[in-house]
mmCIF file of C-alpha atoms in Angstrom:
data_model
loop_
_atom_site.group_PDB
_atom_site.id
_atom_site.type_symbol
_atom_site.label_atom_id
_atom_site.label_comp_id
_atom_site.label_asym_id
_atom_site.label_seq_id
_atom_site.Cartn_x
_atom_site.Cartn_y
_atom_site.Cartn_z
ATOM 1 C CA MET X 1 -53.912 -20.170 -24.387
ATOM 2 C CA PRO X 2 -53.195 -22.792 -27.094
ATOM 3 C CA GLU X 3 -51.294 -21.693 -30.154
ATOM 4 C CA ASN X 4 -53.126 -20.729 -33.339
ATOM 5 C CA ASN X 5 -54.868 -23.537 -35.241
ATOM 6 C CA THR X 6 -54.741 -25.772 -32.166
ATOM 7 C CA SER X 7 -58.042 -26.926 -30.686
ATOM 8 C CA ILE X 8 -58.609 -25.798 -27.133
ATOM 9 C CA THR X 9 -59.444 -28.224 -24.356
ATOM 10 C CA MET X 10 -61.442 -28.015 -21.146
ATOM 11 C CA LYS X 11 -58.146 -27.542 -19.327
ATOM 12 C CA ASP X 12 -57.416 -24.457 -21.461
ATOM 13 C CA ILE X 13 -60.834 -23.003 -20.673
ATOM 14 C CA ALA X 14 -60.433 -23.802 -16.958
ATOM 15 C CA ARG X 15 -57.033 -22.068 -16.928
ATOM 16 C CA GLU X 16 -58.477 -19.003 -18.677
ATOM 17 C CA PHE X 17 -61.171 -18.533 -16.043
ATOM 18 C CA GLY X 18 -59.258 -19.820 -13.049
ATOM 19 C CA VAL X 19 -61.732 -22.614 -12.328
ATOM 20 C CA SER X 20 -61.622 -26.422 -12.276
ATOM 21 C CA VAL X 21 -62.193 -28.647 -15.314
ATOM 22 C CA ALA X 22 -65.274 -30.015 -13.543
ATOM 23 C CA THR X 23 -66.703 -26.490 -13.338
ATOM 24 C CA VAL X 24 -66.146 -26.001 -17.075
ATOM 25 C CA SER X 25 -67.825 -29.318 -17.846
ATOM 26 C CA ARG X 26 -70.844 -28.451 -15.688
ATOM 27 C CA ALA X 27 -71.086 -24.970 -17.185
ATOM 28 C CA LEU X 28 -71.098 -26.330 -20.750
ATOM 29 C CA GLN X 29 -73.838 -28.798 -19.750
ATOM 30 C CA GLY X 30 -75.965 -25.965 -18.349
ATOM 31 C CA ASN X 31 -75.705 -27.191 -14.760
ATOM 32 C CA THR X 32 -77.542 -24.714 -12.497
ATOM 33 C CA ARG X 33 -75.038 -25.326 -9.719
ATOM 34 C CA ILE X 34 -72.834 -22.941 -11.698
ATOM 35 C CA SER X 35 -73.940 -19.307 -11.705
ATOM 36 C CA ARG X 36 -75.631 -18.044 -14.854
ATOM 37 C CA GLU X 37 -72.909 -15.418 -15.351
ATOM 38 C CA THR X 38 -70.147 -18.040 -15.228
ATOM 39 C CA ARG X 39 -72.086 -20.421 -17.473
ATOM 40 C CA ASP X 40 -72.660 -17.702 -20.060
ATOM 41 C CA ARG X 41 -69.017 -16.535 -20.035
ATOM 42 C CA ILE X 42 -67.616 -20.073 -20.360
ATOM 43 C CA THR X 43 -70.125 -21.058 -23.063
ATOM 44 C CA ALA X 44 -69.441 -17.888 -25.071
ATOM 45 C CA TYR X 45 -65.677 -18.387 -24.775
ATOM 46 C CA ALA X 46 -65.931 -22.045 -25.845
ATOM 47 C CA LYS X 47 -68.072 -21.116 -28.842
ATOM 48 C CA GLU X 48 -65.748 -18.253 -29.829
ATOM 49 C CA HIS X 49 -62.750 -20.588 -29.836
ATOM 50 C CA GLY X 50 -64.489 -23.459 -31.624
ATOM 51 C CA PHE X 51 -64.475 -25.819 -28.672
ATOM 52 C CA SER X 52 -66.404 -29.069 -29.267
ATOM 53 C CA PRO X 53 -66.350 -31.514 -26.346
ATOM 54 C CA ASN X 54 -65.751 -35.161 -27.099
ATOM 55 C CA MET X 55 -69.249 -36.388 -26.243
ATOM 56 C CA MET X 56 -68.346 -40.052 -26.205
ATOM 57 C CA ALA X 57 -65.349 -39.562 -23.933
ATOM 58 C CA GLU X 58 -67.408 -37.389 -21.585
ATOM 59 C CA SER X 59 -70.168 -39.987 -21.520
ATOM 60 C CA LEU X 60 -67.784 -42.821 -20.764
ATOM 61 C CA ARG X 61 -66.255 -40.849 -17.882
ATOM 62 C CA SER X 62 -69.625 -39.961 -16.402
ATOM 63 C CA ASN X 63 -71.152 -43.415 -17.029
ATOM 64 C CA ARG X 64 -74.269 -41.936 -18.637
ATOM 65 C CA ARG X 65 -75.941 -42.832 -21.913
ATOM 66 C CA MET X 66 -75.685 -40.449 -24.865
ATOM 67 C CA LYS X 67 -78.301 -39.274 -27.341
ATOM 68 C CA ILE X 68 -76.811 -41.660 -29.851
ATOM 69 C CA ILE X 69 -78.749 -44.591 -31.329
ATOM 70 C CA GLY X 70 -76.898 -47.706 -32.436
ATOM 71 C CA VAL X 71 -78.157 -49.149 -35.733
ATOM 72 C CA ILE X 72 -77.177 -52.578 -37.087
ATOM 73 C CA ILE X 73 -77.749 -53.212 -40.792
ATOM 74 C CA PRO X 74 -77.141 -56.617 -42.443
ATOM 75 C CA GLN X 75 -75.835 -55.092 -45.700
ATOM 76 C CA PHE X 76 -75.377 -51.554 -47.003
ATOM 77 C CA THR X 77 -75.742 -52.658 -50.630
ATOM 78 C CA HIS X 78 -79.512 -53.229 -50.480
ATOM 79 C CA PHE X 79 -81.742 -50.276 -51.357
ATOM 80 C CA TYR X 80 -84.276 -51.399 -48.761
ATOM 81 C CA PHE X 81 -81.824 -51.170 -45.883
ATOM 82 C CA SER X 82 -80.502 -47.802 -47.035
ATOM 83 C CA SER X 83 -84.055 -46.439 -47.206
ATOM 84 C CA ILE X 84 -84.722 -47.751 -43.693
ATOM 85 C CA LEU X 85 -81.568 -46.012 -42.491
ATOM 86 C CA SER X 86 -82.802 -42.743 -44.020
ATOM 87 C CA GLY X 87 -86.058 -43.045 -42.091
ATOM 88 C CA ILE X 88 -84.226 -43.786 -38.840
ATOM 89 C CA GLU X 89 -81.846 -40.876 -39.322
ATOM 90 C CA ASP X 90 -84.513 -38.293 -40.150
ATOM 91 C CA GLU X 91 -86.626 -39.255 -37.136
ATOM 92 C CA ALA X 92 -83.552 -39.310 -34.882
ATOM 93 C CA LEU X 93 -82.280 -35.903 -36.015
ATOM 94 C CA ALA X 94 -85.726 -34.381 -35.533
ATOM 95 C CA HIS X 95 -85.450 -35.297 -31.847
ATOM 96 C CA GLY X 96 -81.803 -34.335 -31.370
ATOM 97 C CA TYR X 97 -80.294 -37.815 -31.670
ATOM 98 C CA ARG X 98 -77.391 -39.027 -33.777
ATOM 99 C CA LEU X 99 -76.641 -42.477 -35.188
ATOM 100 C CA LEU X 100 -73.821 -44.957 -34.780
ATOM 101 C CA VAL X 101 -74.199 -47.406 -37.676
ATOM 102 C CA ALA X 102 -72.562 -50.810 -38.175
ATOM 103 C CA ARG X 103 -72.924 -53.664 -40.661
ATOM 104 C CA SER X 104 -73.252 -57.258 -39.473
ATOM 105 C CA ASN X 105 -72.411 -58.607 -42.944
ATOM 106 C CA GLU X 106 -74.966 -61.376 -42.197
ATOM 107 C CA GLU X 107 -72.560 -62.839 -39.596
ATOM 108 C CA TYR X 108 -73.645 -63.921 -36.116
ATOM 109 C CA GLU X 109 -70.293 -63.289 -34.414
ATOM 110 C CA ARG X 110 -70.000 -59.831 -35.938
ATOM 111 C CA GLU X 111 -73.510 -59.008 -34.762
ATOM 112 C CA VAL X 112 -72.654 -60.127 -31.218
ATOM 113 C CA ASP X 113 -69.476 -58.018 -31.198
ATOM 114 C CA THR X 114 -71.355 -54.985 -32.494
ATOM 115 C CA CYS X 115 -73.998 -55.265 -29.777
ATOM 116 C CA ARG X 116 -71.267 -55.432 -27.149
ATOM 117 C CA SER X 117 -69.415 -52.489 -28.677
ATOM 118 C CA PHE X 118 -72.564 -50.361 -28.856
ATOM 119 C CA TYR X 119 -73.391 -51.074 -25.220
ATOM 120 C CA ASP X 120 -69.858 -50.214 -24.114
ATOM 121 C CA SER X 121 -70.025 -47.005 -26.173
ATOM 122 C CA LYS X 122 -73.028 -45.850 -24.124
ATOM 123 C CA VAL X 123 -75.602 -45.707 -26.925
ATOM 124 C CA CYS X 124 -79.078 -45.005 -25.562
ATOM 125 C CA GLY X 125 -80.681 -47.845 -27.539
ATOM 126 C CA ILE X 126 -80.226 -50.175 -30.504
ATOM 127 C CA ILE X 127 -82.248 -50.681 -33.693
ATOM 128 C CA VAL X 128 -81.356 -53.921 -35.466
ATOM 129 C CA SER X 129 -82.246 -56.245 -38.322
ATOM 130 C CA GLN X 130 -81.067 -59.739 -37.490
ATOM 131 C CA ALA X 131 -78.288 -61.322 -39.569
ATOM 132 C CA LYS X 132 -79.068 -64.418 -41.633
ATOM 133 C CA GLY X 133 -76.536 -66.423 -39.661
ATOM 134 C CA THR X 134 -78.079 -65.645 -36.273
ATOM 135 C CA ASN X 135 -79.695 -68.624 -34.554
ATOM 136 C CA ARG X 136 -78.845 -67.817 -30.925
ATOM 137 C CA TYR X 137 -80.207 -64.772 -29.155
ATOM 138 C CA ASP X 138 -78.311 -64.408 -25.882
ATOM 139 C CA HIS X 139 -76.697 -61.139 -27.009
ATOM 140 C CA PHE X 140 -80.110 -59.555 -27.582
ATOM 141 C CA ARG X 141 -81.518 -60.960 -24.348
ATOM 142 C CA GLN X 142 -78.571 -59.560 -22.390
ATOM 143 C CA LEU X 143 -79.197 -56.070 -23.758
ATOM 144 C CA ALA X 144 -82.868 -56.295 -22.808
ATOM 145 C CA ASP X 145 -81.993 -57.602 -19.330
ATOM 146 C CA LYS X 146 -79.709 -54.594 -18.833
ATOM 147 C CA GLY X 147 -82.594 -52.263 -19.624
ATOM 148 C CA LEU X 148 -81.251 -50.989 -22.948
ATOM 149 C CA PRO X 149 -84.126 -50.209 -25.359
ATOM 150 C CA LEU X 150 -84.076 -52.583 -28.330
ATOM 151 C CA VAL X 151 -86.182 -52.394 -31.501
ATOM 152 C CA PHE X 152 -86.079 -54.858 -34.408
ATOM 153 C CA TYR X 153 -86.968 -54.049 -37.991
ATOM 154 C CA ASP X 154 -87.529 -56.251 -41.063
ATOM 155 C CA ARG X 155 -85.838 -59.423 -39.751
ATOM 156 C CA ILE X 156 -87.160 -59.801 -36.257
ATOM 157 C CA CYS X 157 -85.798 -61.968 -33.462
ATOM 158 C CA THR X 158 -88.368 -64.589 -32.473
ATOM 159 C CA GLY X 159 -86.216 -65.709 -29.560
ATOM 160 C CA ILE X 160 -87.192 -62.723 -27.381
ATOM 161 C CA ASP X 161 -90.338 -60.653 -27.077
ATOM 162 C CA ALA X 162 -89.099 -57.236 -28.194
ATOM 163 C CA SER X 163 -90.540 -54.258 -30.038
ATOM 164 C CA ARG X 164 -90.437 -54.535 -33.803
ATOM 165 C CA VAL X 165 -91.501 -52.870 -37.052
ATOM 166 C CA THR X 166 -92.191 -55.104 -40.044
ATOM 167 C CA VAL X 167 -94.090 -54.957 -43.301
ATOM 168 C CA ASP X 168 -97.089 -57.157 -44.080
ATOM 169 C CA ASP X 169 -94.974 -59.722 -45.914
ATOM 170 C CA TYR X 170 -97.749 -62.286 -46.132
ATOM 171 C CA THR X 171 -100.262 -59.892 -47.700
ATOM 172 C CA GLY X 172 -97.650 -58.503 -50.097
ATOM 173 C CA ALA X 173 -96.724 -61.953 -51.368
ATOM 174 C CA PHE X 174 -100.339 -63.107 -51.531
ATOM 175 C CA SER X 175 -101.433 -60.090 -53.587
ATOM 176 C CA ALA X 176 -98.514 -60.474 -56.009
ATOM 177 C CA VAL X 177 -99.128 -64.169 -56.683
ATOM 178 C CA ASP X 178 -102.891 -63.675 -56.800
ATOM 179 C CA TYR X 179 -102.377 -61.013 -59.483
ATOM 180 C CA MET X 180 -100.094 -63.204 -61.607
ATOM 181 C CA ILE X 181 -102.644 -66.011 -61.465
ATOM 182 C CA SER X 182 -105.322 -63.570 -62.643
ATOM 183 C CA THR X 183 -103.194 -62.917 -65.760
ATOM 184 C CA GLY X 184 -103.194 -66.641 -66.640
ATOM 185 C CA CYS X 185 -100.065 -67.909 -64.873
ATOM 186 C CA ARG X 186 -100.451 -71.353 -63.270
ATOM 187 C CA LYS X 187 -96.924 -72.584 -62.506
ATOM 188 C CA ILE X 188 -95.467 -69.900 -60.266
ATOM 189 C CA ALA X 189 -92.040 -70.647 -58.812
ATOM 190 C CA PHE X 190 -90.997 -69.326 -55.392
ATOM 191 C CA TYR X 191 -87.453 -68.042 -54.827
ATOM 192 C CA GLY X 192 -86.969 -67.370 -51.108
ATOM 193 C CA ALA X 193 -84.412 -67.053 -48.343
ATOM 194 C CA THR X 194 -83.738 -69.455 -45.479
ATOM 195 C CA MET X 195 -86.881 -70.464 -43.632
ATOM 196 C CA LYS X 196 -85.143 -69.596 -40.365
ATOM 197 C CA MET X 197 -86.201 -65.994 -41.049
ATOM 198 C CA GLU X 198 -89.763 -64.864 -40.409
ATOM 199 C CA ILE X 199 -89.896 -62.718 -43.553
ATOM 200 C CA SER X 200 -89.135 -65.760 -45.708
ATOM 201 C CA LYS X 201 -91.763 -67.862 -43.926
ATOM 202 C CA ASN X 202 -94.386 -65.139 -44.295
ATOM 203 C CA ARG X 203 -93.707 -64.551 -47.988
ATOM 204 C CA TYR X 204 -93.684 -68.284 -48.631
ATOM 205 C CA ASN X 205 -97.030 -68.619 -46.885
ATOM 206 C CA GLY X 206 -98.467 -65.781 -48.964
ATOM 207 C CA TRP X 207 -97.306 -67.516 -52.159
ATOM 208 C CA HIS X 208 -98.595 -70.863 -50.912
ATOM 209 C CA ASP X 209 -102.049 -69.619 -49.916
ATOM 210 C CA ALA X 210 -102.591 -67.634 -53.104
ATOM 211 C CA LEU X 211 -102.002 -70.829 -55.115
ATOM 212 C CA LEU X 212 -104.436 -72.768 -52.929
ATOM 213 C CA LYS X 213 -107.055 -70.049 -53.353
ATOM 214 C CA HIS X 214 -107.062 -70.764 -57.084
ATOM 215 C CA GLY X 215 -106.944 -74.559 -56.758
ATOM 216 C CA ILE X 216 -103.254 -74.843 -57.672
ATOM 217 C CA ASP X 217 -101.193 -77.455 -55.820
ATOM 218 C CA PRO X 218 -98.112 -75.690 -54.334
ATOM 219 C CA ASP X 219 -96.248 -79.017 -54.311
ATOM 220 C CA GLY X 220 -96.393 -78.984 -58.109
ATOM 221 C CA CYS X 221 -94.526 -75.652 -58.275
ATOM 222 C CA VAL X 222 -90.802 -74.997 -57.983
ATOM 223 C CA LYS X 223 -89.500 -73.850 -54.584
ATOM 224 C CA VAL X 224 -85.872 -72.685 -54.382
ATOM 225 C CA GLU X 225 -83.746 -71.152 -51.621
ATOM 226 C CA CYS X 226 -82.261 -68.225 -53.496
ATOM 227 C CA ASP X 227 -82.192 -64.578 -52.396
ATOM 228 C CA ASN X 228 -79.604 -62.818 -54.557
ATOM 229 C CA ARG X 229 -78.946 -62.115 -58.219
ATOM 230 C CA ALA X 230 -75.791 -64.205 -58.560
ATOM 231 C CA ASP X 231 -77.490 -67.351 -57.280
ATOM 232 C CA ALA X 232 -80.574 -66.626 -59.376
ATOM 233 C CA GLU X 233 -78.470 -66.475 -62.543
ATOM 234 C CA ARG X 234 -76.771 -69.734 -61.544
ATOM 235 C CA ILE X 235 -79.934 -71.654 -60.607
ATOM 236 C CA THR X 236 -82.507 -70.394 -63.098
ATOM 237 C CA PRO X 237 -81.109 -71.979 -66.309
ATOM 238 C CA GLY X 238 -81.759 -75.427 -64.852
ATOM 239 C CA VAL X 239 -85.253 -74.438 -63.724
ATOM 240 C CA LEU X 240 -86.144 -73.017 -67.140
ATOM 241 C CA SER X 241 -84.680 -76.004 -68.984
ATOM 242 C CA SER X 242 -86.987 -78.495 -67.277
ATOM 243 C CA ASP X 243 -89.838 -80.097 -69.217
ATOM 244 C CA ASP X 244 -92.357 -78.607 -66.799
ATOM 245 C CA ARG X 245 -90.867 -75.141 -66.570
ATOM 246 C CA PRO X 246 -92.591 -72.356 -64.588
ATOM 247 C CA ASP X 247 -94.545 -69.682 -66.407
ATOM 248 C CA ALA X 248 -93.955 -67.161 -63.602
ATOM 249 C CA PHE X 249 -91.605 -66.431 -60.713
ATOM 250 C CA PHE X 250 -92.199 -64.744 -57.378
ATOM 251 C CA ALA X 251 -88.884 -63.684 -55.798
ATOM 252 C CA ILE X 252 -88.205 -62.592 -52.232
ATOM 253 C CA ASN X 253 -86.449 -59.409 -53.387
ATOM 254 C CA ASP X 254 -85.852 -57.307 -56.486
ATOM 255 C CA ASP X 255 -82.241 -58.367 -57.069
ATOM 256 C CA THR X 256 -83.254 -62.013 -57.245
ATOM 257 C CA ALA X 257 -86.146 -61.179 -59.573
ATOM 258 C CA ILE X 258 -83.851 -59.220 -61.893
ATOM 259 C CA GLY X 259 -81.415 -62.152 -62.002
ATOM 260 C CA ILE X 260 -84.296 -64.438 -63.023
ATOM 261 C CA MET X 261 -85.511 -62.005 -65.679
ATOM 262 C CA TYR X 262 -82.172 -61.491 -67.388
ATOM 263 C CA THR X 263 -81.443 -65.216 -67.320
ATOM 264 C CA ALA X 264 -84.753 -65.897 -69.044
ATOM 265 C CA LYS X 265 -84.006 -63.254 -71.695
ATOM 266 C CA ARG X 266 -80.530 -64.708 -72.333
ATOM 267 C CA MET X 267 -82.180 -68.075 -72.907
ATOM 268 C CA GLY X 268 -84.392 -66.575 -75.601
ATOM 269 C CA LEU X 269 -87.570 -66.307 -73.536
ATOM 270 C CA ARG X 270 -89.748 -63.216 -73.622
ATOM 271 C CA VAL X 271 -90.695 -61.308 -70.477
ATOM 272 C CA PRO X 272 -93.607 -61.184 -69.783
ATOM 273 C CA GLU X 273 -95.048 -63.051 -72.772
ATOM 274 C CA ASP X 274 -93.335 -66.356 -71.885
ATOM 275 C CA ILE X 275 -92.245 -65.726 -68.305
ATOM 276 C CA SER X 276 -93.745 -63.341 -65.730
ATOM 277 C CA VAL X 277 -91.511 -62.094 -62.904
ATOM 278 C CA CYS X 278 -92.344 -60.283 -59.660
ATOM 279 C CA GLY X 279 -89.967 -59.028 -56.982
ATOM 280 C CA PHE X 280 -90.277 -57.556 -53.506
ATOM 281 C CA THR X 281 -88.801 -54.174 -52.475
ATOM 282 C CA ASN X 282 -89.430 -51.567 -55.187
ATOM 283 C CA GLY X 283 -85.911 -50.200 -55.091
ATOM 284 C CA GLN X 284 -84.136 -48.097 -57.694
ATOM 285 C CA ARG X 285 -83.107 -51.149 -59.737
ATOM 286 C CA ALA X 286 -86.760 -52.044 -60.291
ATOM 287 C CA VAL X 287 -87.150 -49.091 -62.654
ATOM 288 C CA ALA X 288 -83.647 -49.327 -64.139
ATOM 289 C CA CYS X 289 -84.140 -52.750 -65.758
ATOM 290 C CA ASP X 290 -85.819 -53.566 -69.079
ATOM 291 C CA PRO X 291 -88.686 -54.166 -68.821
ATOM 292 C CA MET X 292 -89.284 -52.408 -65.548
ATOM 293 C CA LEU X 293 -90.014 -54.783 -62.702
ATOM 294 C CA THR X 294 -93.379 -55.590 -61.160
ATOM 295 C CA THR X 295 -92.722 -55.681 -57.435
ATOM 296 C CA VAL X 296 -94.125 -55.279 -53.934
ATOM 297 C CA GLU X 297 -93.297 -51.907 -52.392
ATOM 298 C CA GLN X 298 -92.064 -52.180 -48.802
ATOM 299 C CA ASN X 299 -91.761 -48.497 -47.827
ATOM 300 C CA GLY X 300 -88.484 -48.911 -45.979
ATOM 301 C CA TYR X 301 -88.347 -45.235 -45.047
ATOM 302 C CA GLU X 302 -91.520 -45.553 -42.977
ATOM 303 C CA VAL X 303 -90.227 -48.763 -41.364
ATOM 304 C CA GLY X 304 -87.113 -46.899 -40.238
ATOM 305 C CA ARG X 305 -88.994 -43.826 -39.094
ATOM 306 C CA GLN X 306 -91.356 -45.848 -36.932
ATOM 307 C CA ALA X 307 -88.544 -47.963 -35.465
ATOM 308 C CA ALA X 308 -86.735 -44.785 -34.386
ATOM 309 C CA ALA X 309 -89.952 -43.293 -32.985
ATOM 310 C CA ILE X 310 -90.565 -46.373 -30.821
ATOM 311 C CA LEU X 311 -86.995 -46.321 -29.514
ATOM 312 C CA ILE X 312 -86.969 -42.588 -28.745
ATOM 313 C CA ASP X 313 -90.265 -42.871 -26.845
ATOM 314 C CA LYS X 314 -88.669 -45.554 -24.677
ATOM 315 C CA VAL X 315 -85.461 -43.570 -24.141
ATOM 316 C CA GLU X 316 -87.364 -40.428 -23.169
ATOM 317 C CA GLY X 317 -89.751 -42.266 -20.850
ATOM 318 C CA ARG X 318 -92.983 -41.786 -22.771
ATOM 319 C CA THR X 319 -93.391 -45.561 -22.930
ATOM 320 C CA PRO X 320 -91.868 -48.177 -20.576
ATOM 321 C CA VAL X 321 -88.677 -49.814 -21.812
ATOM 322 C CA ASP X 322 -90.186 -53.268 -21.359
ATOM 323 C CA LYS X 323 -93.409 -52.476 -23.241
ATOM 324 C CA VAL X 324 -93.454 -54.455 -26.490
ATOM 325 C CA GLU X 325 -94.725 -52.552 -29.524
ATOM 326 C CA LYS X 326 -95.420 -54.391 -32.770
ATOM 327 C CA ARG X 327 -96.093 -52.204 -35.795
ATOM 328 C CA VAL X 328 -96.797 -53.341 -39.347
ATOM 329 C CA VAL X 329 -96.238 -51.107 -42.382
ATOM 330 C CA ARG X 330 -98.508 -51.908 -45.313
ATOM 331 C CA THR X 331 -97.132 -53.059 -48.659
ATOM 332 C CA LYS X 332 -98.391 -52.207 -52.143
ATOM 333 C CA LEU X 333 -98.177 -54.152 -55.399
ATOM 334 C CA ILE X 334 -96.568 -52.034 -58.134
ATOM 335 C CA ILE X 335 -97.473 -53.440 -61.556
ATOM 336 C CA ARG X 336 -94.964 -52.801 -64.333
ATOM 337 C CA GLY X 337 -93.672 -54.528 -67.434
ATOM 338 C CA THR X 338 -92.469 -57.943 -66.187
ATOM 339 C CA THR X 339 -95.990 -59.293 -65.672
ATOM 340 C CA ARG X 340 -98.788 -59.705 -68.183
ATOM 341 C CA PRO X 341 -101.818 -57.392 -68.087
ATOM 342 C CA VAL X 342 -105.087 -58.822 -66.800
#
């Protein structure tokens, strides 16, 4: 027996019962090749002495996949991604799965390394939002070719045909811009991310088509690649100082919108009397600013929950691994104080 306060091992349990380590391992896994009496005695002894097998080590030795889902998040700092992670985790735990979470930090090479590490660690599948810097997809294709279930959320990979969960970015953007036009705004600037990403293209198209609906020429409105608060505070003074300044802004996320709003206020402009601002996320910061932010709610929790549900169905054989599922979570315009009333 090990000394007090020392964790026991399978070898200790095997020695106690005069059996092999393999027999202990099988007994703890409920293998029916081991008699019920022996299984019950070994399991009770292990529980009594606080034995917890190293699941990852056991999995690596046996070359089987664990009930662990790998999740890749671009950034932990965004409310949207944290809410997605909550949805993934709750759905996973409800089905007996755990998570292994990593951050790509928007870097292609880091994303590639994480995919490789997850595969080597025997995760049963991967849920991922593509990094901004990703423009090659071999690492995702290799996972799919090896039969590992793969589900994208938010930023999908267009380079392979894989399951994904997104929000209706186009409709969300269209409804937001359409609303601002209905309040009298005519020069609505667009602050978006790189057009390499589908979410940026879809939100741009929503902005673009809402302007056309009302007979407004999109080419006469400001279009800027800007998707964070720091850049918004750097870029916006020049935009607002122009002779033909915008009377409204539609931003790809809440942080960018808040950067625009506070820049306008510092320049002596009133929000929303002089400048209307709308974001996209509906995170905690949207209600912590003054005035509170009009924004498009994405429902990240439901995105995460559905992504996990798709993956678990594939892992457990309810749907084929190679079946592509494409789900869209609806958005909702939340009208607050940064836009004028109709």
